[in-house]
Coordinates of C-alpha atoms in Angstrom, one line a residue:
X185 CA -32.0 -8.8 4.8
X186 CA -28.4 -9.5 6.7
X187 CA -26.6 -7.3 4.7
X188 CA -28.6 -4.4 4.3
X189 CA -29.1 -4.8 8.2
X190 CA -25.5 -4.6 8.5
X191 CA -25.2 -1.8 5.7
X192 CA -27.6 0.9 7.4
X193 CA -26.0 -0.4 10.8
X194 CA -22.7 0.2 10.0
X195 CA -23.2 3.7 8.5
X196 CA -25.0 4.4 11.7
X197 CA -22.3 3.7 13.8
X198 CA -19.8 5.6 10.9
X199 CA -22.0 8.7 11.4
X200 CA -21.8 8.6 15.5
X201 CA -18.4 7.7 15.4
X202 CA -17.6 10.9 12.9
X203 CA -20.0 13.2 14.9
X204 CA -18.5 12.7 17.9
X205 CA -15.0 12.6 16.5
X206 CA -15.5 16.3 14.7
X207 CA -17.4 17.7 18.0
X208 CA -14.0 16.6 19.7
X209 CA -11.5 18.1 17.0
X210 CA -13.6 21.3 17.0
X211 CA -13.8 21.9 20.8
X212 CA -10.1 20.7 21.4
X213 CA -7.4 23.3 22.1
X214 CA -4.0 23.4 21.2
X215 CA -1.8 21.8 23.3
X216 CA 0.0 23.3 26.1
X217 CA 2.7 21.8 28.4
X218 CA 1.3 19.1 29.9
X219 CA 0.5 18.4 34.1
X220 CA 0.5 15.1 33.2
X221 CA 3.7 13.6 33.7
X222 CA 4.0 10.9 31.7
X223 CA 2.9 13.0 28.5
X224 CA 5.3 16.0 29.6
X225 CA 7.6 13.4 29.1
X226 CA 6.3 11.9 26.3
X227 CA 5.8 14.8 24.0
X228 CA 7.7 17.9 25.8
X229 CA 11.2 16.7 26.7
X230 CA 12.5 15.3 23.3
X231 CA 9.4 15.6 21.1
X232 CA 11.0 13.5 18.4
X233 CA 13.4 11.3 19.6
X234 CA 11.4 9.8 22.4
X235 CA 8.5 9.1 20.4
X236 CA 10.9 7.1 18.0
X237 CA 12.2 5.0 20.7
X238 CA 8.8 4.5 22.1
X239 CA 7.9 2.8 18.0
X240 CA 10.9 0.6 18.3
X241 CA 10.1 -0.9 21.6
X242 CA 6.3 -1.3 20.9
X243 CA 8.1 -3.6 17.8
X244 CA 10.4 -5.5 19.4
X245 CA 8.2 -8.5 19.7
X246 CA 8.0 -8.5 16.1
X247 CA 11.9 -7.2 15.6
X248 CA 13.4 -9.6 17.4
X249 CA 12.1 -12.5 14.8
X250 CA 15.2 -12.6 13.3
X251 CA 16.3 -11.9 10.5
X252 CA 12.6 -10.7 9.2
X253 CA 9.9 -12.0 6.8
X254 CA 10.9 -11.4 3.2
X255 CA 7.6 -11.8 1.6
X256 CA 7.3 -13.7 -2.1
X257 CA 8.2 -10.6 -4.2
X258 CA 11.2 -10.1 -2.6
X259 CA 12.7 -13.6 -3.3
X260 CA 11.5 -12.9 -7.0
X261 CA 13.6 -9.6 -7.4
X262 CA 16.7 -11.3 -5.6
X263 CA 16.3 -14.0 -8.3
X264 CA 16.3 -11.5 -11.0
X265 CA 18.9 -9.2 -10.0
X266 CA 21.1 -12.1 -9.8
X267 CA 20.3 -13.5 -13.2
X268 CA 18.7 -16.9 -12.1
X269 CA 15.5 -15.6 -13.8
X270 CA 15.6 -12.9 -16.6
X271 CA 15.3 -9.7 -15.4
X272 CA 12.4 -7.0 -16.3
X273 CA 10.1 -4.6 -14.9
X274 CA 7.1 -6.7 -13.3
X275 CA 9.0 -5.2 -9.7
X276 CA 10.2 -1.7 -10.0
X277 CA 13.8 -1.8 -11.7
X278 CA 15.5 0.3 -8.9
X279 CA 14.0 -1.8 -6.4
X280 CA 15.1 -5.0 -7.9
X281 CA 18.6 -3.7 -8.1
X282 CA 18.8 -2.3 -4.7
X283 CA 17.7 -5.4 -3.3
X284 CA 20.1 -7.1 -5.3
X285 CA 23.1 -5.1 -4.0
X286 CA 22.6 -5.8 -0.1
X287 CA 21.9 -9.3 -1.0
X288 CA 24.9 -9.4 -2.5
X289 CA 26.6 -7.8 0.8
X290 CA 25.3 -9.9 2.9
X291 CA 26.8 -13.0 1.2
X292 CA 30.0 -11.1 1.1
X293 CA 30.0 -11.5 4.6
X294 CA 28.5 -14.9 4.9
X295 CA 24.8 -15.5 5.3
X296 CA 22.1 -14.5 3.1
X297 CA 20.0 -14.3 6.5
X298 CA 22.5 -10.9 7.1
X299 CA 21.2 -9.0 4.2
X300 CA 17.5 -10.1 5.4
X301 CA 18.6 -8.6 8.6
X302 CA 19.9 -5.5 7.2
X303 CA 16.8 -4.5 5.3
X304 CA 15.2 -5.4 7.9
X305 CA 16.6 -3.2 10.4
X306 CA 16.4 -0.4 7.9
X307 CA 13.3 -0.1 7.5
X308 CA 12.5 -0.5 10.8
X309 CA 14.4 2.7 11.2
X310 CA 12.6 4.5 8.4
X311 CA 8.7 3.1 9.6
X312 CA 9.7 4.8 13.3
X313 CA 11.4 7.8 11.8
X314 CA 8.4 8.5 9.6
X315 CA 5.9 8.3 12.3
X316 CA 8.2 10.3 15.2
X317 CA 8.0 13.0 12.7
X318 CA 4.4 12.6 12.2
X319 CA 3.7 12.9 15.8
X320 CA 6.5 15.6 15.9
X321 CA 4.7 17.8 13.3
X322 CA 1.3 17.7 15.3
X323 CA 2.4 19.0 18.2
X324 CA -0.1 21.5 18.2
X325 CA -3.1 19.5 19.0
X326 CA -4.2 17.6 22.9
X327 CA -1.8 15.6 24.1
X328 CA -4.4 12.5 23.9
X329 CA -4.9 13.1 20.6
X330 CA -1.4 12.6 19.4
X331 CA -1.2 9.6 22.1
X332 CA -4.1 7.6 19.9
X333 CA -2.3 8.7 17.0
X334 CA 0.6 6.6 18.6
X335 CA -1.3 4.1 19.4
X336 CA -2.4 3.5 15.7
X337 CA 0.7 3.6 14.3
X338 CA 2.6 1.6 17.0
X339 CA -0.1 -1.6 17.8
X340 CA -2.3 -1.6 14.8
X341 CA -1.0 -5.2 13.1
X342 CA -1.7 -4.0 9.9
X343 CA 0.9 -1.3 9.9
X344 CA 3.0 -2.5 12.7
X345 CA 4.1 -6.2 11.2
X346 CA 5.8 -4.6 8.7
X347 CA 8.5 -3.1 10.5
X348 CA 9.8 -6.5 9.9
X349 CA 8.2 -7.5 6.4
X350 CA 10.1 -6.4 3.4
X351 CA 8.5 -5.3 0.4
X352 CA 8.7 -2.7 -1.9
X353 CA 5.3 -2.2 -0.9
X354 CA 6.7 -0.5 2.0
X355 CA 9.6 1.7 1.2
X356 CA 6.8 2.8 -1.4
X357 CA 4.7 3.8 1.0
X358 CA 7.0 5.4 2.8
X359 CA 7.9 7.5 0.5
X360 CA 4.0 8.4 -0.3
X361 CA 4.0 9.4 3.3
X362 CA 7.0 11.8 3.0
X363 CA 5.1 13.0 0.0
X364 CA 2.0 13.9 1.7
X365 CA 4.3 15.5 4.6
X366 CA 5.9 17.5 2.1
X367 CA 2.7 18.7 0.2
X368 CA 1.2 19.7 3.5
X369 CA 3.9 21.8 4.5
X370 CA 3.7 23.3 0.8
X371 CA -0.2 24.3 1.6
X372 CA 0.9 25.0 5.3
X373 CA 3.7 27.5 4.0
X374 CA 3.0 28.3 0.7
X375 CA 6.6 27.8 0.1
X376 CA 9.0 25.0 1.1
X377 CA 12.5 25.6 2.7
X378 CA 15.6 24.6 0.4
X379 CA 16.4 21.7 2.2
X380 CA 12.4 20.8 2.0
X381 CA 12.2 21.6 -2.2
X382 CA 15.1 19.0 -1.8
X383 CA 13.2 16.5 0.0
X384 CA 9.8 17.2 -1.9
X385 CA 12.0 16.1 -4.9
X386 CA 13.6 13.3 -3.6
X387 CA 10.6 11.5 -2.8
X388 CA 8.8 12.2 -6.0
X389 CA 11.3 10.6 -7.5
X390 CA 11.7 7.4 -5.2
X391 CA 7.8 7.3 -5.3
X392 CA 8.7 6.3 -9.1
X393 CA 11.3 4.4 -8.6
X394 CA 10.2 1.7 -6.7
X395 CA 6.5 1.1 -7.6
X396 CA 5.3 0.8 -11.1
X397 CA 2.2 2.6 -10.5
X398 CA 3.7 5.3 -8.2
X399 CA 3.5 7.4 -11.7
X400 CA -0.5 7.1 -11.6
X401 CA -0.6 8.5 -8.2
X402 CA 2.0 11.0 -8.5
X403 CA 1.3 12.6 -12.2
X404 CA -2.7 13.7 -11.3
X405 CA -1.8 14.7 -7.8
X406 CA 1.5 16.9 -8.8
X407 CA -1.0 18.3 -11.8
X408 CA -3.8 19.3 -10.0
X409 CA -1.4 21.4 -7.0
X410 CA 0.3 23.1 -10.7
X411 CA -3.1 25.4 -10.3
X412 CA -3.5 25.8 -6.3
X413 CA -3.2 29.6 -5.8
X414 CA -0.8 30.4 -2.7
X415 CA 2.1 27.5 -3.4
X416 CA 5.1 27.7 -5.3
X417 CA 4.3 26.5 -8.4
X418 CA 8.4 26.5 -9.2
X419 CA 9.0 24.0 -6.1
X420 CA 6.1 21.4 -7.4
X421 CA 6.8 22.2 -11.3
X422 CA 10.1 21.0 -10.8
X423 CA 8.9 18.0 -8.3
X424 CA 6.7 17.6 -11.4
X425 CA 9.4 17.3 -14.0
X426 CA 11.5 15.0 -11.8
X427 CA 8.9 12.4 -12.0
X428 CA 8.5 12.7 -15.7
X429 CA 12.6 12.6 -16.3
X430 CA 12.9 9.5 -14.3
X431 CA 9.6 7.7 -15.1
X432 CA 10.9 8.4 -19.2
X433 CA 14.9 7.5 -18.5
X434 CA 14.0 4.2 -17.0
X435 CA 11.4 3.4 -19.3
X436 CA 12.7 5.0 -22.5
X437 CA 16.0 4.9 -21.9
X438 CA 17.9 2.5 -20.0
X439 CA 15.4 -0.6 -19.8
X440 CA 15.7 -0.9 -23.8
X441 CA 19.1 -0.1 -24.0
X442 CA 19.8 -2.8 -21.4
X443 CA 17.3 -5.1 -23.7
X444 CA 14.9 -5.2 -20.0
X445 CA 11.7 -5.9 -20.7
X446 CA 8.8 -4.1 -19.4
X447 CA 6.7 -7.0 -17.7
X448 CA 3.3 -8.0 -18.3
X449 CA 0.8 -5.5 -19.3
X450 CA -1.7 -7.6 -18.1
X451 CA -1.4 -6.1 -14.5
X452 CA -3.1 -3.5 -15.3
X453 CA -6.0 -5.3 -16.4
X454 CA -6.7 -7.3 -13.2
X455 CA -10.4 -5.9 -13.3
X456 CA -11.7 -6.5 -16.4
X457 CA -10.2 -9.8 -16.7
X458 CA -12.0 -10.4 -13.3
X459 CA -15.2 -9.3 -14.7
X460 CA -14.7 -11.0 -17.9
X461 CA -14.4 -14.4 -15.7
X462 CA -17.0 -13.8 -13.7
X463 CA -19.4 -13.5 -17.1
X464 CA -17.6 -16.5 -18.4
X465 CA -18.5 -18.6 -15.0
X466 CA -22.0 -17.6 -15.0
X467 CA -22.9 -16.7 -18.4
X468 CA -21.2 -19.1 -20.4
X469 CA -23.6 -20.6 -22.4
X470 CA -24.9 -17.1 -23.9
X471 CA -20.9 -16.3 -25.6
X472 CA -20.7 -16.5 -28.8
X473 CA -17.8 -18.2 -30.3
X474 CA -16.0 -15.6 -32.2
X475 CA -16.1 -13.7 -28.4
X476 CA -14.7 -17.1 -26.9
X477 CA -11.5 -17.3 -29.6
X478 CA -10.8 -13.7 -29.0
X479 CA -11.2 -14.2 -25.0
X480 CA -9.1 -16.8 -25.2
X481 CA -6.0 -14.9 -27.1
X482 CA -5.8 -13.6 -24.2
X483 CA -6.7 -15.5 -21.2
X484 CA -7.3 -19.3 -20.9
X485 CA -10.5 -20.0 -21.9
X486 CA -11.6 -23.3 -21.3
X487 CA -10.1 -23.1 -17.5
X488 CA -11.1 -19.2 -17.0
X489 CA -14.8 -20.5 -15.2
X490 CA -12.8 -23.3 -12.7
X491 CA -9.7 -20.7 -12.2
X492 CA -12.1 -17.6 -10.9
X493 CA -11.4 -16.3 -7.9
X494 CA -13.6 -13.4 -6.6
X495 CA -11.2 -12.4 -4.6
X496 CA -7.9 -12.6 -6.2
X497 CA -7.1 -11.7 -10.0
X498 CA -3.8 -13.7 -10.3
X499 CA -5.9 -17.2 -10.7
X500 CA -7.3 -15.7 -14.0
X501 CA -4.1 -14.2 -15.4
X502 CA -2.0 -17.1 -15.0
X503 CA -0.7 -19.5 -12.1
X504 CA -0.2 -17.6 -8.8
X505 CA 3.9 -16.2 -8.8
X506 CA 4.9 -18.7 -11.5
X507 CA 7.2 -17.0 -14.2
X508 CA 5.8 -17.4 -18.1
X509 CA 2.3 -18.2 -17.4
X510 CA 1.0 -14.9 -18.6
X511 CA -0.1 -14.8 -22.0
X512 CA 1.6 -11.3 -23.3
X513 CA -1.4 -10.0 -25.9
X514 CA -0.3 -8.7 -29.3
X515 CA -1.7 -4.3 -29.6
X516 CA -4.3 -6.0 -31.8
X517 CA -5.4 -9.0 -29.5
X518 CA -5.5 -6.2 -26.4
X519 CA -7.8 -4.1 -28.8
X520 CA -9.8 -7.1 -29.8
X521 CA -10.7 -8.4 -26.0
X522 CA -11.3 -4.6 -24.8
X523 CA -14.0 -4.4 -27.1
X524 CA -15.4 -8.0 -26.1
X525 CA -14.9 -6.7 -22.4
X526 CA -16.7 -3.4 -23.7
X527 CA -19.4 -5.2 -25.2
X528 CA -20.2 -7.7 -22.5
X529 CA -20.0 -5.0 -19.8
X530 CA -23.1 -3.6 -21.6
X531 CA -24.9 -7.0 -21.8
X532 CA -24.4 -8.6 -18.1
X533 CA -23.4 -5.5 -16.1
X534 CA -25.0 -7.2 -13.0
X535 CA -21.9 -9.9 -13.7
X536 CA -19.6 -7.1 -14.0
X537 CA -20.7 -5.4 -10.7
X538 CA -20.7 -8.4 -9.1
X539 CA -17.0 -9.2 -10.1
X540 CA -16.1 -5.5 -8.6
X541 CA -17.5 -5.7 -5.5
X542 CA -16.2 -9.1 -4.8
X543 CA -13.0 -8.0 -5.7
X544 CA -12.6 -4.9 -3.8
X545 CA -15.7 -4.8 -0.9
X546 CA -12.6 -5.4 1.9
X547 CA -11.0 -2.3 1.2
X548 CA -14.7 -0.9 2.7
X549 CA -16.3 -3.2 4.6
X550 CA -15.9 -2.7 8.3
X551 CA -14.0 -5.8 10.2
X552 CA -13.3 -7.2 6.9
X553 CA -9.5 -8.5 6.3
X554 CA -8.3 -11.2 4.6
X555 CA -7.1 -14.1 5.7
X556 CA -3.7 -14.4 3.7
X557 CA -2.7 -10.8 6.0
X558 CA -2.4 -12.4 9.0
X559 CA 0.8 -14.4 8.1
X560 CA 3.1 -11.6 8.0
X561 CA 5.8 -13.2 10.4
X562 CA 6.2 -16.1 8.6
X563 CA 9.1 -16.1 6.5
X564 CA 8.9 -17.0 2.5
X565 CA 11.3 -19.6 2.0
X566 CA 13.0 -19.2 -1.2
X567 CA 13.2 -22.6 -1.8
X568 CA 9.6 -22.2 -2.4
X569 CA 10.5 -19.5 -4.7
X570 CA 12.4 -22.2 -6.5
X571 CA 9.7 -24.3 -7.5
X572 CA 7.3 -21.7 -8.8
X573 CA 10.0 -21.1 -11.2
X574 CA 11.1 -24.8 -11.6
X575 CA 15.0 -23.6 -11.0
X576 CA 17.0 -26.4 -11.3
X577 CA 18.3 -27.2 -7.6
X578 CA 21.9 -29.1 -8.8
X579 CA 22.6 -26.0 -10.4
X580 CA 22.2 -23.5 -7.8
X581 CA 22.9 -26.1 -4.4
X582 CA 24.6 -23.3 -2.8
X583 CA 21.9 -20.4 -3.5
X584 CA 19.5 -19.3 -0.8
X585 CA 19.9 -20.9 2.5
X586 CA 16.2 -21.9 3.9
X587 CA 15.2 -19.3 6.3
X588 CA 13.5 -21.3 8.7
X589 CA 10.4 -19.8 10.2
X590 CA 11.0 -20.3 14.3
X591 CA 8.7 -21.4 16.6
X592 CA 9.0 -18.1 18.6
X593 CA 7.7 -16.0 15.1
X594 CA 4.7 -18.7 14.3
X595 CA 3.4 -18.0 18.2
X596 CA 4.0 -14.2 17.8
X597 CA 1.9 -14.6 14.6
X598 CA -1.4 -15.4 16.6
X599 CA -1.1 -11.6 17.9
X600 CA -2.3 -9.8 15.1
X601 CA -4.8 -13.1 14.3
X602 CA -6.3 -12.7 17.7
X603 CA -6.8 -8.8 17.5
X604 CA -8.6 -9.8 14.2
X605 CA -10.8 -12.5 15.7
X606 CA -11.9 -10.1 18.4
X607 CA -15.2 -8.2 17.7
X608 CA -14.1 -4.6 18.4
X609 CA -10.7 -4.7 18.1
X610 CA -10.7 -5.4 14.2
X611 CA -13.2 -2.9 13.0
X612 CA -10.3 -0.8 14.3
X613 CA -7.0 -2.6 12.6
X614 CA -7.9 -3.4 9.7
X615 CA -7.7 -2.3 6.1
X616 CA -11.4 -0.4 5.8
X617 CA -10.1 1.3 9.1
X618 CA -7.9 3.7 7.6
X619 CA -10.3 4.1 4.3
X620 CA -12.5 5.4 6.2
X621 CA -10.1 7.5 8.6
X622 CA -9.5 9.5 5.5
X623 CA -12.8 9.7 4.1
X624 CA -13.9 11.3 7.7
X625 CA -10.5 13.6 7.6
X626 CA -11.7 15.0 3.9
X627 CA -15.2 15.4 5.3
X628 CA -14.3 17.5 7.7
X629 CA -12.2 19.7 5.4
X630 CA -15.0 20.1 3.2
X631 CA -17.1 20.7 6.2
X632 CA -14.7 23.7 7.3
X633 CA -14.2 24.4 4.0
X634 CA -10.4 23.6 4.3
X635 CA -10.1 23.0 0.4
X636 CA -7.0 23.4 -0.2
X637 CA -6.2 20.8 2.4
X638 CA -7.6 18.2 0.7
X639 CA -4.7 18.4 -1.7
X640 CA -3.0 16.7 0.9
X641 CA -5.0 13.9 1.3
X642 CA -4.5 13.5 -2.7
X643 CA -1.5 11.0 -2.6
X644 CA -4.1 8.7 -0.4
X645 CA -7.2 9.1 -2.3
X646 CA -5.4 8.0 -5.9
X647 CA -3.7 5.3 -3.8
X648 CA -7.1 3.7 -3.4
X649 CA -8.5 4.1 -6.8
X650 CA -5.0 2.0 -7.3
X651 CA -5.8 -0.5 -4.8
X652 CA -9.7 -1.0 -6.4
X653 CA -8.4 -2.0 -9.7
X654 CA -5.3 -4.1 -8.3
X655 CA -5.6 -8.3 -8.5
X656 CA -6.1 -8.5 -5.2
X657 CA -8.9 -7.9 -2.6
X658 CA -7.8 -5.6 1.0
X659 CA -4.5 -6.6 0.3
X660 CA -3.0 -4.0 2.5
X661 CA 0.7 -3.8 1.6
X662 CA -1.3 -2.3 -1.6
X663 CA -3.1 -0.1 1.1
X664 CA -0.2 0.7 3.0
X665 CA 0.5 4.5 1.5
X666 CA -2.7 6.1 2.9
X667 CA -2.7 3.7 5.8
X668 CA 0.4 5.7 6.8
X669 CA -1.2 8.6 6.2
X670 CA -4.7 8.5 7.2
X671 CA -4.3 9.5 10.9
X672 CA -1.7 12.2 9.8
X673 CA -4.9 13.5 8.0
X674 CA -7.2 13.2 11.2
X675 CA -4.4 15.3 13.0
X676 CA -3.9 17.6 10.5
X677 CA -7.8 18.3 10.8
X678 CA -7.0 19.8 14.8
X679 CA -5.0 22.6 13.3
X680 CA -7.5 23.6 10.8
X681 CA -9.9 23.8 13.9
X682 CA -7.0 26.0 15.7
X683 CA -7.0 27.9 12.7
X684 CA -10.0 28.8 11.8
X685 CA -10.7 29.5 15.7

């Protein structure tokens, strides 16, 4: 009775909240110069440039946490790309290496907390120049409009704690964000500038270079615009065939003539092995043997029913972040469990919903984030790192100076917990938010029957058919892509209004 009260209540409030929010983009005008002084200044005197200060000073609180919050990945690929733990392709080669390199330049000059710092900073750069040009691009619609847009981008914890937190995650989704910029400009223009085709390119590429499963968002997206009437189909054939080159020379090429391997293909799996546990858990008793032996080829068997999490997949794979715990299945063994996983789907699919929804309802639910997001300041000591991958210390005394986590960074931490804690303010920062910011922008478009514009929205929409099978529940650094891009979306909605006006 609770939750379908809270079901039909929040699609209540969804509905309202999109009525009201079309009736506004519909009626709006396009911006003029502004009376308002503060906005004249704001958006009319140096449209982009102000607009980027204004991001880095709404982060400084976070910024000035020095040198930043590496979070656990990152210590993994500086271990890797320095040959303390062999190196392969669970983290995105290029990343790895790139990493590797400023790590290495920072110690060159003293202090591994320098090359911290560094990324740091450089991202920092990228997160404000990304959303400057957002806001720079939408200078058609209200003046207000584009001031919530800053808002979002500049206060929302979600997206603003990572100006300081460095993951792949994020350069990813920057580059998912240029993407969509680029594609909309494309539908926009019907052709794209040389210096644009350039760009386009560029960040199909990095968009495969430093996530793994850039090349599932990327392929069907640059596919699918191959057939849109009106766009060069020579500017996205050969953004196309970038992604395939690259995608094939790392993978086909380089990694096995460098003898890299290509990680665990058991991250792909992080939903049927959740559903599989979940049966195991509940069902137990009803397996037959010959299903448990083949099960357990796989994953661990006898602990799979105490190690499920509902939330997180990484418990049933193998022990959270710890290297060689993942059993790496034989084509045969793979085979063997799919068609177990196949077969028990079709027996117990209440055990398999039930596994699904548990494992991706926060990416949905309204006010719903997980706890493990709101400790984005603190800093992942790579000492910890050491002891998931039992590095012998006397060997390496030298390695890896403890970060220490200050006591400024821990208080500045409760910011983000607080706005998360209070009622209202959460339904609007976290990861749901944005889902269903760019659910509403593609409803509109299909209301004004803006098709083609829902190309756009593409890049975002495959992003979260990622995010449902990943090994983690509203995990937003996974979420991060259309996060960026979801109120880009809503603005880009004002100008079809203009447009069809």
């Amino acid at each position: 009775v609770k939750y379908t009260a809270l079901f039909v209540g929040s699609g209540l409030i969804f509905f309202t909240l999109a009525y009201l929010l079309f009736g506004y983009i519909e009626n709006a005008k396009p911006a003029e110069k502004s009376d308002n002084k503060f906005f004249s200044f704001f958006f009319d005197r140096k449209p982009f440039f102000i607009p980027f200060c204004a991001f880095i000073v709404a982060w400084i609180p976070y910024l000035v946490c020095y040198p930043g919050s590496p979070c656990g990945d990152f210590w993994s690929q500086i271990f890797q790309s320095l040959g303390i733990i062999p190196l392969d392709n669970n983290y995105p080669l290029f990343s790895t290496l790139t990493y590797g390199a400023v790590m290495k330049f920072g110690r060159a000059l003293g202090s591994d907390n320098i090359a911290v710092f560094i990324l740091t900073v450089s991202q920092t750069v990228l997160m404000a120049s990304l959303f400057a040009w957002i806001i720079y691009l939408l200078r058609r619609i209200p003046h207000c409009a584009r001031f919530v847009l800053f808002l979002i981008f500049a206060f929302t914890p979600a997206v603003a704690l990572y100006a300081i937190y460095i993951a792949k995650d994020m350069v990813y989704a920057f580059w998912i964000a240029v993407l969509t910029i680029f594609l909309f400009l494309l539908i926009r223009q019907g052709k794209l500038s040389p210096i644009q085709t350039a760009g386009f390119i560029v960040a199909s590429a990095m968009c495969v270079l430093w996530r793994n499963n850039g090349i599932h968002t990327l392929v069907p997206t640059l596919f699918i615009m191959l057939f849109i009437k009106g766009v060069s189909k020579k500017q996205v054939a050969a953004s196309f065939i970038t992604v395939l080159v690259v995608y094939f020379a790392i993978h086909k090429v380089i990694m096995p003539a460098c003898n890299i391997s290509e990680g665990s293909i058991t991250e792909m799996l992080s939903l049927p092995f959740q559903q599989t546990a979940r049966t195991v858990k509940y069902r137990g008793n009803e397996i037959p043997n010959n299903e448990k032996e083949i099960i357990d080829k796989i994953l661990d068997y006898d602990n799979l029913s105490e190690n499920y999490c509902p939330f997180r997949a990484d418990n049933v794979k193998g022990e959270p972040m710890k290297a060689g715990t993942q059993k790496q299945p034989t084509p045969e063994e793979l085979k063997s469990y799919l068609s177990v996983w196949l077969s028990q789907t079709r027996r117990y699919p209440l055990e398999a919903f039930a596994a699904t929804a548990n494992n991706t309802y926060a990416y949905f639910a309204p006010g719903k984030e997980r706890k493990s997001n709101l400790r984005k300041l603190l800093t992942s000591s790579p000492e910890i790192r050491m002891e998931y991958y039992e590095i012998d210390r006397n060997k390496y005394p030298n390695d890896f100076k403890h970060l220490d986590c200050s006591m400024y960074a821990k208080t500045v931490s409760f910011l983000p917990k607080a706005t998360y804690q209070t009622f209202i303010l959460r339904n609007f920062t976290c990861v749901s938010f944005f889902t269903w910011l760019m659910f509403a922008a593609c409803f509109f478009m299909i209301k004004r029957r803006a098709y083609r514009y829902l190309l756009v929205a593409l890049p975002g929409l495959f992003t979260l058919l990622v995010c449902l099978a990943s090994p983690v529940n509203g995990e937003s650094r996974y979420a991060l892509p259309y996060m960026f891009c979801a109120p880009f979306l809503i603005g880009i909605c004002f100008l079809i209004a203009q447009d069809n006006k």
